[in-house]
Coordinates of C-alpha atoms in Angstrom, one line a residue:
Chain A
X737 CA -54.7 23.6 -22.9
X738 CA -52.3 22.4 -20.1
X739 CA -49.0 24.2 -20.3
X740 CA -45.9 22.3 -19.5
X741 CA -42.8 24.2 -18.4
X742 CA -39.4 22.6 -18.1
X743 CA -36.4 23.9 -16.3
X744 CA -33.7 24.5 -17.1
X745 CA -33.8 24.9 -20.9
X746 CA -30.3 23.7 -21.1
X747 CA -27.5 22.5 -18.8
X748 CA -23.9 21.5 -19.0
X749 CA -22.6 18.6 -16.8
X750 CA -19.7 16.2 -16.5
X751 CA -19.9 12.5 -17.0
X752 CA -20.8 11.0 -13.6
X753 CA -22.8 14.0 -12.4
X754 CA -26.2 13.8 -10.9
X755 CA -28.6 15.7 -13.1
X756 CA -32.2 16.9 -12.3
X757 CA -34.7 18.3 -14.7
X758 CA -38.0 19.6 -13.5
X759 CA -41.4 19.9 -15.3
X760 CA -44.4 21.9 -14.0
X761 CA -47.9 21.6 -15.3
X762 CA -50.3 24.5 -15.4
X763 CA -52.9 22.3 -13.7
X764 CA -52.9 18.9 -12.1
X765 CA -52.2 16.0 -14.4
X766 CA -52.2 13.5 -11.5
X767 CA -49.4 11.0 -12.4
X768 CA -50.1 11.1 -16.2
X769 CA -46.6 12.5 -16.9
X770 CA -44.1 11.0 -19.3
X771 CA -40.4 11.7 -20.0
X772 CA -38.8 11.3 -23.4
X773 CA -35.2 11.4 -24.7
X774 CA -34.3 12.6 -28.1
X775 CA -30.9 12.3 -29.7
X776 CA -29.9 14.2 -32.9
X777 CA -31.6 12.8 -36.0
X778 CA -33.8 10.4 -34.1
X779 CA -37.4 10.4 -32.9
X780 CA -38.1 10.8 -29.2
X781 CA -38.0 7.7 -27.1
X782 CA -40.0 7.1 -23.9
X783 CA -37.9 6.8 -20.7
X784 CA -40.5 7.0 -18.0
X785 CA -44.3 6.9 -18.0
X786 CA -46.8 7.4 -15.2
X787 CA -44.4 9.9 -13.6
X788 CA -42.2 7.2 -12.1
X789 CA -42.4 3.9 -14.1
X790 CA -39.2 3.0 -16.0
X791 CA -39.9 1.8 -19.5
X792 CA -38.5 -1.6 -20.2
X793 CA -34.9 -1.5 -21.3
X794 CA -34.2 2.0 -19.9
X795 CA -31.1 2.1 -17.6
X796 CA -31.9 2.3 -13.9
X797 CA -29.9 5.5 -13.5
X798 CA -33.0 7.3 -14.9
X799 CA -35.8 7.9 -12.4
X800 CA -38.9 10.0 -12.2
X801 CA -41.0 11.4 -9.4
X802 CA -43.8 13.8 -8.7
X803 CA -47.6 14.0 -9.0
X804 CA -50.1 16.7 -9.6
X805 CA -48.3 19.7 -11.1
X806 CA -44.6 19.2 -10.2
X807 CA -42.4 16.4 -11.6
X808 CA -38.7 15.6 -11.7
X809 CA -36.5 13.5 -14.0
X810 CA -33.2 12.5 -12.4
X811 CA -30.1 10.9 -14.0
X812 CA -28.1 9.6 -11.1
X813 CA -24.7 9.3 -12.9
X814 CA -24.6 11.0 -16.3
X815 CA -23.1 8.8 -19.0
X816 CA -21.8 9.9 -22.4
X817 CA -24.8 8.4 -24.2
X818 CA -27.2 10.5 -22.1
X819 CA -26.3 13.8 -23.8
X820 CA -29.6 14.6 -25.5
X821 CA -32.7 16.7 -25.3
X822 CA -35.3 15.6 -22.7
X823 CA -39.1 16.4 -22.9
X824 CA -41.9 16.0 -20.5
X825 CA -45.4 15.3 -21.8
X826 CA -48.8 15.1 -20.0
X827 CA -51.3 12.4 -21.1
X828 CA -54.1 13.4 -18.7
X829 CA -55.8 15.8 -21.1
X830 CA -56.4 16.2 -24.8
X831 CA -54.6 17.9 -26.4
X832 CA -51.5 16.1 -25.2
X833 CA -48.9 18.7 -24.5
X834 CA -45.1 18.7 -24.2
X835 CA -42.6 20.8 -22.4
X836 CA -40.2 22.9 -24.4
X837 CA -37.3 20.5 -23.8
X838 CA -34.1 20.5 -21.8
X839 CA -30.8 20.1 -23.7
X840 CA -28.1 18.2 -21.7
X841 CA -24.6 19.0 -22.9
X842 CA -21.1 17.9 -22.1
X843 CA -19.2 20.2 -19.8
Chain B
X1011 CA -42.9 -2.7 -29.3
X1012 CA -43.7 -2.4 -32.9
X1013 CA -42.7 -0.2 -35.8
X1014 CA -44.2 2.8 -37.6
X1015 CA -43.1 4.0 -41.0
X1016 CA -44.3 7.4 -42.3
X1017 CA -44.4 8.5 -45.9
X1018 CA -45.8 11.2 -48.1
X1019 CA -43.9 14.2 -47.0
X1020 CA -42.4 16.7 -49.4
X1021 CA -42.3 20.3 -50.6
X1022 CA -45.7 21.9 -51.3
X1023 CA -46.9 25.4 -52.1
X1024 CA -49.0 27.3 -49.6
X1025 CA -52.7 26.5 -50.1
X1026 CA -52.1 23.1 -51.6
X1027 CA -52.7 19.6 -50.0
X1028 CA -50.6 16.7 -49.0
X1029 CA -51.5 13.2 -47.6
X1030 CA -49.3 11.5 -45.1
X1031 CA -49.4 7.7 -44.5
X1032 CA -48.1 5.6 -41.6
X1033 CA -47.7 1.9 -41.9
X1034 CA -47.8 0.0 -38.6
X1035 CA -46.4 -3.4 -37.8
X1036 CA -45.4 -5.5 -34.7
X1037 CA -48.4 -4.6 -32.5
X1038 CA -52.2 -4.8 -32.6
X1039 CA -52.9 -1.6 -34.6
X1040 CA -56.7 -2.1 -34.4
X1041 CA -56.6 -1.9 -30.6
X1042 CA -54.4 1.2 -30.5
X1043 CA -55.1 4.9 -30.3
X1044 CA -52.9 6.7 -32.8
X1045 CA -51.6 10.3 -33.0
X1046 CA -49.8 12.6 -35.2
X1047 CA -47.2 14.9 -33.6
X1048 CA -45.0 17.4 -35.4
X1049 CA -41.7 19.0 -34.5
X1050 CA -40.1 22.3 -35.5
X1051 CA -36.9 23.9 -34.1
X1052 CA -38.9 26.9 -33.0
X1053 CA -42.1 25.3 -31.6
X1054 CA -40.6 22.0 -30.4
X1055 CA -43.0 19.0 -30.2
X1056 CA -46.6 19.9 -31.0
X1057 CA -49.5 17.4 -30.8
X1058 CA -51.6 17.5 -34.0
X1059 CA -54.4 14.9 -33.9
X1060 CA -55.6 11.7 -32.3
X1061 CA -57.9 8.9 -33.6
X1062 CA -59.3 6.2 -31.3
X1063 CA -58.6 2.6 -32.0
X1064 CA -62.0 2.2 -33.8
X1065 CA -62.1 5.6 -35.3
X1066 CA -65.2 6.6 -33.3
X1067 CA -63.5 9.6 -31.6
X1068 CA -61.2 12.1 -33.2
X1069 CA -59.6 15.3 -31.9
X1070 CA -57.5 18.0 -33.4
X1071 CA -55.2 20.8 -32.3
X1072 CA -56.8 24.2 -32.7
X1073 CA -54.1 25.1 -35.2
X1074 CA -55.1 22.4 -37.7
X1075 CA -58.8 21.9 -37.0
X1076 CA -60.9 22.3 -40.2
X1077 CA -57.8 21.9 -42.5
X1078 CA -56.4 18.5 -41.5
X1079 CA -58.2 15.1 -41.3
X1080 CA -56.9 12.1 -39.5
X1081 CA -58.2 8.6 -40.5
X1082 CA -57.2 5.0 -40.3
X1083 CA -57.6 1.7 -42.1
X1084 CA -57.5 -1.1 -39.6
X1085 CA -57.6 -3.8 -42.3
X1086 CA -54.3 -2.5 -43.7
X1087 CA -52.7 -1.3 -40.4
X1088 CA -52.3 2.2 -41.8
X1089 CA -52.8 5.7 -40.4
X1090 CA -53.4 8.8 -42.5
X1091 CA -53.2 12.6 -42.2
X1092 CA -54.9 14.6 -45.0
X1093 CA -53.5 18.1 -44.9
X1094 CA -55.4 20.8 -46.8
X1095 CA -54.9 24.5 -47.1
X1096 CA -51.3 24.2 -46.0
X1097 CA -49.5 27.2 -44.6
X1098 CA -45.9 28.1 -43.9
X1099 CA -46.3 27.4 -40.2
X1100 CA -47.3 23.8 -41.0
X1101 CA -43.7 23.2 -42.1
X1102 CA -42.4 20.5 -39.7
X1103 CA -41.2 16.9 -39.2
X1104 CA -44.4 14.9 -38.8
X1105 CA -44.3 11.8 -36.5
X1106 CA -46.9 9.0 -36.3
X1107 CA -47.1 7.7 -32.8
X1108 CA -49.0 4.9 -31.0
X1109 CA -50.4 5.7 -27.6
X1110 CA -49.5 2.7 -25.4
X1111 CA -51.4 2.2 -22.2
X1112 CA -51.4 0.2 -19.0
X1113 CA -54.3 -0.2 -16.6
X1114 CA -53.9 -1.1 -12.9
X1115 CA -55.8 -0.4 -9.7
X1116 CA -58.5 1.3 -11.8
X1117 CA -56.0 3.8 -13.3
X1118 CA -54.9 3.9 -16.9
X1119 CA -51.5 5.3 -17.8
X1120 CA -50.8 6.4 -21.4
X1121 CA -47.6 7.2 -23.2
X1122 CA -46.3 7.5 -26.8
X1123 CA -44.5 4.4 -28.0
X1124 CA -43.3 3.7 -30.6
X1125 CA -42.6 6.8 -32.7
X1126 CA -42.0 6.6 -36.5
X1127 CA -38.9 8.1 -38.0
X1128 CA -40.8 11.1 -39.2
X1129 CA -41.6 12.6 -42.6
X1130 CA -40.7 16.2 -43.5
X1131 CA -43.3 18.5 -44.8
X1132 CA -42.1 21.9 -46.2
X1133 CA -44.6 24.5 -47.2
X1134 CA -43.0 27.1 -49.4
X1135 CA -43.6 28.9 -52.7

């Protein structure tokens, strides 16, 4: 199975900060890498698919990049509603696998 | 984008069975690959099983293969997960998810959307 490793596991940031989360796959997943946001008590919601395509309705402050094994999710200016847990997921291989999550907290 | 509503979760003793259902609406269910994903505080998000749009291909996580069965009824827009020989480590919130896809320039991208609200399965004596 492809292992997905996110870093950091958690971070604290101020509103307005630029935040970067990385995700590394144990083997190439080309651009089949997705990012999800999960808020307490809710199901995950897709933010970015195909490594860099913003899902309809997602604010443009979110962006994704990368290919192969190394990927990045960037929030250009953190907003109060962005405090949540973020997961990467590869959709190149079955089983689909997720990163362990990155919790973004208020500083 | 559609809606998924799971049901059937509950508290069950180890070794017993439970059947989860997922009612789909707002998208063409019969054209969609469907998955079950579970979540626990300790193991995070864990993929469980997938069934192709027409049911011709099915795959399971190693942890559930031989105990769980995924199936679908395209005439009623419903996905199922039959869980037998349940164990304590099957305790989780179970999500039904659609795998959306987009094809361009010969490449197909796939992602999970939408997700259901989840149904909680607790295996305990």
